[in-house]
CSV table of C-alpha atoms and ligand atoms in Angstrom, one decimal:
chain,number,residue,atom,x,y,z
G,1,MET,CA,-0.1,0.1,-0.1
G,2,SER,CA,1.5,3.4,-0.7
G,3,SER,CA,1.9,5.7,2.0
G,4,ASN,CA,-0.8,8.5,0.9
G,5,LEU,CA,-3.1,5.7,0.3
G,6,ARG,CA,-2.2,4.3,4.1
G,7,MET,CA,-2.4,7.8,5.6
G,8,LEU,CA,-5.8,7.9,4.1
G,9,VAL,CA,-7.2,4.2,5.1
G,10,LEU,CA,-5.6,4.6,8.4
G,11,PRO,CA,-8.2,6.3,10.2
G,12,PHE,CA,-11.0,3.8,9.3
G,13,VAL,CA,-8.9,1.2,10.1
G,14,LEU,CA,-8.4,2.5,13.7
G,15,ARG,CA,-12.0,2.9,14.0
G,16,LEU,CA,-13.0,-0.8,13.2
G,17,PHE,CA,-10.3,-1.9,15.5
G,18,SER,CA,-9.8,0.0,18.3
G,19,ALA,CA,-11.5,-2.3,20.4
G,20,PRO,CA,-11.8,-0.3,23.8
G,21,PRO,CA,-13.4,2.7,22.6
G,22,ALA,CA,-15.4,1.6,19.8
G,23,ALA,CA,-17.0,-1.2,21.7
G,24,GLY,CA,-18.1,0.9,24.2
G,25,GLN,CA,-19.6,3.4,21.8
G,26,GLU,CA,-21.7,0.8,19.7
G,27,GLN,CA,-22.4,-2.2,22.0
G,28,PRO,CA,-24.4,-1.9,25.3
G,29,VAL,CA,-22.3,-2.9,28.3
G,30,PRO,CA,-24.0,-4.9,31.4
G,31,GLY,CA,-24.6,-2.3,33.9
G,32,PHE,CA,-24.8,0.5,31.7
G,33,PRO,CA,-28.4,0.6,30.1
G,34,PRO,CA,-28.8,2.7,26.7
G,35,ILE,CA,-30.3,6.1,26.8
G,36,PRO,CA,-33.3,5.3,24.8
G,37,ILE,CA,-34.4,8.0,21.8
G,38,ASP,CA,-37.2,8.9,23.4
G,39,ALA,CA,-35.7,9.4,26.8
G,40,THR,CA,-36.6,12.6,28.6
G,41,GLU,CA,-34.0,15.4,29.3
G,42,GLU,CA,-34.0,14.4,32.8
G,43,GLN,CA,-33.1,10.9,32.0
G,44,VAL,CA,-30.3,11.6,29.3
G,45,ARG,CA,-28.5,14.0,32.2
G,46,GLN,CA,-28.9,10.9,34.6
G,47,GLY,CA,-27.4,8.6,31.9
G,48,VAL,CA,-24.7,10.8,31.7
G,49,ALA,CA,-24.1,11.7,35.7
G,50,LEU,CA,-22.0,8.7,36.6
G,51,ALA,CA,-18.4,10.6,36.2
G,52,ARG,CA,-18.6,14.2,34.8
G,53,ALA,CA,-16.3,17.3,34.5
G,54,GLY,CA,-16.4,19.8,37.1
G,55,GLN,CA,-14.1,23.1,37.3
G,56,LYS,CA,-11.4,23.4,34.9
G,57,LEU,CA,-8.4,23.8,37.5
G,58,ALA,CA,-5.6,24.8,34.8
G,59,PRO,CA,-3.6,26.8,37.2
G,60,LYS,CA,-2.8,30.7,36.2
G,61,ALA,CA,0.8,29.5,36.1
G,62,TRP,CA,2.9,27.0,36.6
G,63,PRO,CA,5.9,26.3,39.2
G,64,ASN,CA,8.8,28.6,38.9
G,65,GLY,CA,7.0,30.7,36.0
G,66,ALA,CA,6.6,27.6,33.5
G,67,ARG,CA,4.5,27.8,30.6
G,68,VAL,CA,3.4,24.3,30.4
G,69,ALA,CA,3.5,21.1,32.5
G,70,VAL,CA,4.6,18.2,30.8
G,71,CYS,CA,3.9,14.7,32.0
G,72,LEU,CA,4.8,11.3,30.3
G,73,SER,CA,3.4,8.3,31.5
G,74,PHE,CA,4.0,4.8,30.8
G,75,ASP,CA,1.2,1.9,31.5
G,76,VAL,CA,3.6,-1.5,32.5
G,77,ASP,CA,0.8,-3.6,30.8
G,78,ASN,CA,3.4,-6.3,29.5
G,79,GLU,CA,1.7,-10.1,29.7
G,80,LEU,CA,-1.2,-9.2,30.8
G,81,LEU,CA,-2.7,-7.9,27.6
G,82,TRP,CA,-2.8,-11.3,26.6
G,83,ARG,CA,-4.4,-12.5,29.7
G,84,SER,CA,-7.5,-13.7,28.1
G,85,ALA,CA,-5.6,-15.6,25.2
G,86,PRO,CA,-2.5,-16.5,26.8
G,87,LEU,CA,-0.7,-18.0,23.7
G,88,PRO,CA,3.2,-18.2,24.0
G,89,VAL,CA,4.2,-15.7,21.3
G,90,PRO,CA,2.0,-12.9,22.2
G,91,LEU,CA,3.1,-13.1,25.9
G,92,SER,CA,6.6,-12.9,24.8
G,93,GLN,CA,5.5,-9.4,22.9
G,94,GLY,CA,4.4,-8.2,26.3
G,95,GLU,CA,7.5,-9.6,28.1
G,96,TYR,CA,9.6,-7.6,26.0
G,97,GLY,CA,8.2,-4.8,28.1
G,98,ALA,CA,9.8,-6.1,31.1
G,99,THR,CA,13.1,-7.3,29.6
G,100,THR,CA,13.8,-4.6,27.3
G,101,GLY,CA,11.2,-1.8,26.8
G,102,LEU,CA,11.2,-0.8,30.5
G,103,PRO,CA,15.2,-0.4,31.1
G,104,ARG,CA,15.2,1.7,27.5
G,105,VAL,CA,12.7,4.0,28.9
G,106,LEU,CA,14.7,4.2,32.0
G,107,ASP,CA,17.7,5.0,30.6
G,108,LEU,CA,16.4,7.6,28.4
G,109,LEU,CA,14.8,9.5,31.4
G,110,ASP,CA,18.2,9.3,33.0
G,111,ARG,CA,19.6,10.7,30.0
G,112,GLN,CA,17.3,13.7,29.6
G,113,SER,CA,16.9,13.9,33.7
G,114,ILE,CA,13.2,14.0,33.6
G,115,PRO,CA,10.6,12.4,35.5
G,116,ALA,CA,7.8,10.0,34.3
G,117,SER,CA,4.7,8.2,36.2
G,118,PHE,CA,4.5,4.4,35.8
G,119,TYR,CA,1.3,2.3,35.9
G,120,LEU,CA,1.5,-0.8,37.3
G,121,PRO,CA,-0.7,-3.7,37.4
G,122,ALA,CA,0.2,-5.5,40.6
G,123,MET,CA,0.5,-9.0,38.6
G,124,SER,CA,2.5,-7.3,35.8
G,125,ALA,CA,4.8,-6.4,38.6
G,126,ALA,CA,4.8,-9.6,40.4
G,127,LEU,CA,6.0,-11.3,37.1
G,128,HIS,CA,9.0,-8.9,37.3
G,129,PRO,CA,9.9,-7.6,40.6
G,130,GLN,CA,12.8,-6.2,39.6
G,131,MET,CA,11.0,-3.2,37.5
G,132,ILE,CA,9.6,-1.5,41.0
G,133,GLN,CA,13.2,-1.5,41.8
G,134,ASP,CA,14.5,0.1,38.8
G,135,ILE,CA,12.0,2.6,38.6
G,136,LEU,CA,12.1,3.4,42.6
G,137,GLN,CA,16.0,3.5,42.4
G,138,ARG,CA,16.0,6.6,40.1
G,139,LYS,CA,14.4,8.7,42.9
G,140,ARG,CA,12.4,11.0,40.4
G,141,HIS,CA,9.6,8.8,39.2
G,142,GLU,CA,6.0,8.2,40.8
G,143,ILE,CA,4.2,4.6,40.4
G,144,GLY,CA,0.7,4.5,40.2
G,145,VAL,CA,-2.4,1.9,40.1
G,146,HIS,CA,-3.1,0.2,37.1
G,147,GLY,CA,-5.3,-2.3,38.6
G,148,TRP,CA,-4.8,-6.3,40.0
G,149,MET,CA,-4.4,-8.0,37.0
G,150,HIS,CA,-5.2,-5.4,34.3
G,151,GLU,CA,-8.8,-6.4,34.7
G,152,ASN,CA,-11.3,-4.6,32.5
G,153,LEU,CA,-13.5,-3.0,35.6
G,154,PRO,CA,-16.9,-3.0,33.6
G,155,THR,CA,-16.8,-6.5,32.9
G,156,VAL,CA,-15.7,-7.9,36.4
G,157,GLY,CA,-19.7,-7.5,37.2
G,158,ASP,CA,-19.3,-7.5,40.7
G,159,ALA,CA,-18.6,-4.6,43.0
G,160,ALA,CA,-17.6,-6.3,46.2
G,161,LYS,CA,-14.8,-8.1,44.1
G,162,GLU,CA,-13.9,-5.0,42.2
G,163,GLU,CA,-13.2,-3.5,45.4
G,164,GLU,CA,-11.1,-6.2,46.7
G,165,LEU,CA,-8.8,-6.5,43.4
G,166,LEU,CA,-8.7,-2.6,44.0
G,167,THR,CA,-7.6,-3.1,48.0
G,168,ARG,CA,-5.2,-5.7,47.0
G,169,SER,CA,-3.7,-3.5,44.3
G,170,ILE,CA,-3.1,-0.7,46.8
G,171,GLU,CA,-1.8,-3.1,49.2
G,172,TYR,CA,0.8,-4.7,46.7
G,173,LEU,CA,2.1,-1.7,45.6
G,174,THR,CA,2.4,-0.1,48.8
G,175,LYS,CA,4.4,-2.9,50.3
G,176,ALA,CA,6.6,-2.7,47.3
G,177,MET,CA,7.3,0.8,47.1
G,178,GLY,CA,6.9,1.7,51.1
G,179,LYS,CA,4.8,4.0,50.3
G,180,ARG,CA,1.0,4.4,49.7
G,181,PRO,CA,0.3,5.5,45.6
G,182,VAL,CA,-1.9,8.4,45.3
G,183,GLY,CA,-2.8,8.2,41.2
G,184,PHE,CA,-5.2,5.8,39.9
G,185,ARG,CA,-5.4,5.0,35.9
G,186,ALA,CA,-8.1,2.5,35.2
G,187,PRO,CA,-6.9,-0.7,33.0
G,188,SER,CA,-8.0,0.1,29.6
G,189,TRP,CA,-9.2,3.3,30.7
G,190,ALA,CA,-12.6,1.5,31.6
G,191,PHE,CA,-14.9,2.3,34.6
G,192,SER,CA,-17.8,0.3,36.2
G,193,GLN,CA,-20.6,1.9,38.2
G,194,SER,CA,-18.6,1.2,41.0
G,195,THR,CA,-15.0,2.3,40.4
G,196,LEU,CA,-15.3,6.0,40.9
G,197,ASP,CA,-17.0,5.6,44.4
G,198,GLN,CA,-14.4,3.0,45.3
G,199,ILE,CA,-11.1,5.2,44.3
G,200,ARG,CA,-12.6,8.0,45.9
G,201,LYS,CA,-13.3,6.2,49.2
G,202,ALA,CA,-9.8,4.5,48.9
G,203,GLY,CA,-8.4,8.3,49.2
G,204,PHE,CA,-7.0,8.8,45.8
G,205,LEU,CA,-5.4,12.2,45.1
G,206,TYR,CA,-5.9,11.8,41.3
G,207,ASP,CA,-7.5,10.0,38.6
G,208,SER,CA,-6.1,9.5,35.3
G,209,SER,CA,-8.5,7.7,32.8
G,210,PHE,CA,-11.0,10.5,31.5
G,211,MET,CA,-11.1,12.7,28.6
G,212,ALA,CA,-13.1,15.5,29.4
G,213,MET,CA,-10.9,18.3,28.9
G,214,ASP,CA,-7.3,19.3,27.9
G,215,GLU,CA,-6.6,20.9,31.5
G,216,PRO,CA,-6.9,19.1,34.9
G,217,TYR,CA,-10.3,19.4,36.2
G,218,GLU,CA,-12.4,18.4,39.4
G,219,LEU,CA,-13.8,14.9,38.7
G,220,LEU,CA,-17.8,14.7,39.4
G,221,ALA,CA,-19.8,12.0,40.4
G,222,ASN,CA,-23.6,12.6,39.8
G,223,GLY,CA,-23.0,15.9,40.3
G,224,GLN,CA,-21.1,15.6,43.3
G,225,ASN,CA,-17.5,16.8,43.8
G,226,THR,CA,-15.4,13.6,44.3
G,227,GLY,CA,-12.5,15.8,45.9
G,228,MET,CA,-10.5,14.0,43.4
G,229,ILE,CA,-8.3,16.0,40.4
G,230,GLU,CA,-8.4,14.2,37.0
G,231,LEU,CA,-5.6,14.5,34.8
G,232,PRO,CA,-7.3,13.6,31.6
G,233,ILE,CA,-5.7,11.5,28.8
G,234,ASN,CA,-6.7,11.1,25.3
G,235,TRP,CA,-6.1,8.6,22.5
G,236,ILE,CA,-4.3,10.9,20.5
G,237,ALA,CA,-1.6,11.4,23.1
G,238,ASP,CA,-1.3,7.5,23.1
G,239,ASP,CA,0.8,5.0,21.3
G,240,TYR,CA,-1.3,2.5,21.0
G,241,PRO,CA,-3.7,3.1,18.4
G,242,TYR,CA,-0.6,4.1,16.2
G,243,TYR,CA,1.7,1.0,16.7
G,244,GLU,CA,-0.1,-2.0,18.1
G,245,PRO,CA,-1.0,-4.6,15.2
G,246,GLU,CA,-4.2,-5.5,17.2
G,247,ALA,CA,-5.1,-1.7,17.0
G,248,GLY,CA,-5.3,-2.0,12.8
G,249,GLY,CA,-1.9,-3.2,12.0
G,250,SER,CA,-0.9,0.4,11.6
G,251,LEU,CA,2.7,0.7,12.6
G,252,PRO,CA,3.0,4.0,10.9
G,253,ASP,CA,6.3,5.4,10.8
G,254,PRO,CA,7.5,6.8,14.5
G,255,GLN,CA,8.5,10.0,12.8
G,256,LEU,CA,5.1,10.7,12.1
G,257,VAL,CA,3.4,9.6,15.5
G,258,PHE,CA,6.7,12.3,16.5
G,259,GLU,CA,4.5,15.3,14.6
G,260,VAL,CA,1.2,14.2,16.2
G,261,TYR,CA,2.6,14.0,19.7
G,262,LYS,CA,4.5,17.6,18.5
G,263,GLY,CA,1.4,19.3,17.5
G,264,GLU,CA,-0.1,18.5,20.4
G,265,PHE,CA,2.7,19.5,22.7
G,266,ASP,CA,2.6,22.7,20.4
G,267,VAL,CA,-0.8,23.7,21.1
G,268,ALA,CA,-0.5,23.0,25.0
G,269,TYR,CA,2.1,25.2,24.9
G,270,GLN,CA,0.5,28.1,23.6
G,271,GLU,CA,-2.3,27.7,25.7
G,272,HIS,CA,-0.3,28.0,28.9
G,273,ALA,CA,-1.6,24.3,29.6
G,274,MET,CA,-0.4,20.7,29.9
G,275,PHE,CA,0.5,17.7,27.8
G,276,ILE,CA,0.2,14.2,29.2
G,277,LEU,CA,1.5,11.4,27.0
G,278,THR,CA,0.6,7.9,27.4
G,279,MET,CA,2.6,5.2,26.1
G,280,HIS,CA,3.8,1.3,27.4
G,281,PRO,CA,7.2,0.2,27.7
G,282,HIS,CA,6.6,-2.9,25.4
G,283,ILE,CA,5.2,-0.9,22.6
G,284,THR,CA,7.3,2.7,22.8
G,285,GLY,CA,10.1,0.8,23.8
G,286,HIS,CA,11.0,-0.4,21.0
G,287,ARG,CA,14.4,0.8,19.0
G,288,SER,CA,13.2,3.3,16.5
G,289,ARG,CA,10.2,4.4,18.7
G,290,ILE,CA,12.6,5.4,21.7
G,291,ALA,CA,14.5,7.4,19.2
G,292,ALA,CA,11.4,9.5,18.2
G,293,LEU,CA,10.5,9.9,21.8
G,294,GLU,CA,13.9,10.9,22.7
G,295,LYS,CA,13.5,13.7,19.5
G,296,LEU,CA,10.4,14.9,21.4
G,297,ILE,CA,11.6,15.2,24.4
G,298,ILE,CA,14.7,17.4,23.1
G,299,TYR,CA,12.5,19.4,21.3
G,300,MET,CA,10.4,20.2,24.2
G,301,LYS,CA,13.4,21.1,26.3
G,302,SER,CA,14.6,23.4,23.8
G,303,LYS,CA,11.5,25.7,24.6
G,304,PRO,CA,11.7,28.0,27.7
G,305,GLY,CA,9.3,27.2,30.4
G,306,VAL,CA,8.4,23.8,30.4
G,307,TRP,CA,7.9,21.9,33.4
G,308,PHE,CA,8.5,18.3,33.2
G,309,ALA,CA,6.8,16.4,36.0
G,310,THR,CA,5.0,13.2,37.4
G,311,LEU,CA,1.2,13.5,37.4
G,312,GLU,CA,1.5,13.2,41.4
G,313,GLN,CA,3.2,16.6,41.4
G,314,VAL,CA,0.9,18.1,39.0
G,315,ALA,CA,-1.8,17.2,41.2
G,316,ASP,CA,-0.3,18.2,44.1
G,317,TYR,CA,0.1,21.8,42.7
G,318,VAL,CA,-3.1,22.2,41.3
G,319,LYS,CA,-4.8,21.3,44.6
G,320,THR,CA,-2.5,23.6,46.4
G,321,GLN,CA,-3.5,26.3,43.9
G,322,ARG,CA,-7.5,25.3,44.4
G,323,GLU,CA,-6.9,25.6,48.0
G,324,ARG,CA,-5.2,28.7,47.9
G,325,ASN,CA,-8.0,30.4,45.6
G,326,ARG,CA,-10.7,29.2,48.3
G,327,GLU,CA,-8.8,31.1,50.6
G,328,VAL,CA,-8.6,34.0,48.7
G,329,GLU,CA,-12.6,33.8,47.7
G,330,LYS,CA,-13.4,33.4,51.7
G,331,GLN,CA,-11.4,36.8,52.4
G,332,PRO,CA,-14.5,39.5,52.5
G,333,GLY,CA,-14.3,42.1,49.8
G,334,THR,CA,-11.6,40.1,47.9
G,335,GLU,CA,-12.4,40.3,43.8
G,336,ARG,CA,-11.2,37.6,41.8
I,1,ZN,ZN1,-3.5,-1.0,30.6
């Protein structure tokens, strides 16, 4: 196929094969009754109310007057992506994330002296215990929760079971890290009816699974502020749709992916906003892709005022700013 034709066909192929979002849009999921065409306005509101965007929490300025916050994040799914059909060759594709992808990512972050956030399913960490040690040894990175077994939460189908897995995931990482994780990213970015309430009760500082804005925002559950900060992701700034054969066999030139990410960063920079990139060591950890990621990092570093941070650092900062603003609002006669 010519490269021009390939670029034309690619979006359609991606739509057909990008399993999680397309399936969620087109087929009913247990626990989520469809919103019928003759639903009342009130029923439509109720139908979308489970998790909504509240107030935008983009701060007026980032620390030290930085213009943009950049978060590199890596979901360390490895073998668990093939859990439902654990054939040896696909499993080895995931194993690559631990043997080669993650070490290469960590070396890159060392070379560039920047932090990153890593989301580890507990059983992915159990298969390769060295991964947590290698990440923590850098003393710059964050580790957050990404399920027990990379379970798809809407299909667990049992709130108590789901909560038990969440508790075990938190306990596993807490023990391995000597510190309780503060960030949650749902496996496959999929929430059940119970997930939001369960992570709120578990006391997470932030979630990073929703897509309602480009900036940090308040996460609402049925109209109530959960108190958690959402640090949103999206499919454009994710390596999976571009590189994974299961996502359409696209495998484009890493330079094209670099251009997409650069375009996202450039506008975030213009908007004084935030740029979160989601990657996977077993996907981006390959040679040509790491080279493209390094090129992106070098490009971003060439701009003045770029704050490379973990999601935890961003959430902490946003939370502090929000509390400060509330204090100011409380003072009589203060205009904002
Ligand atoms: Zn994942």
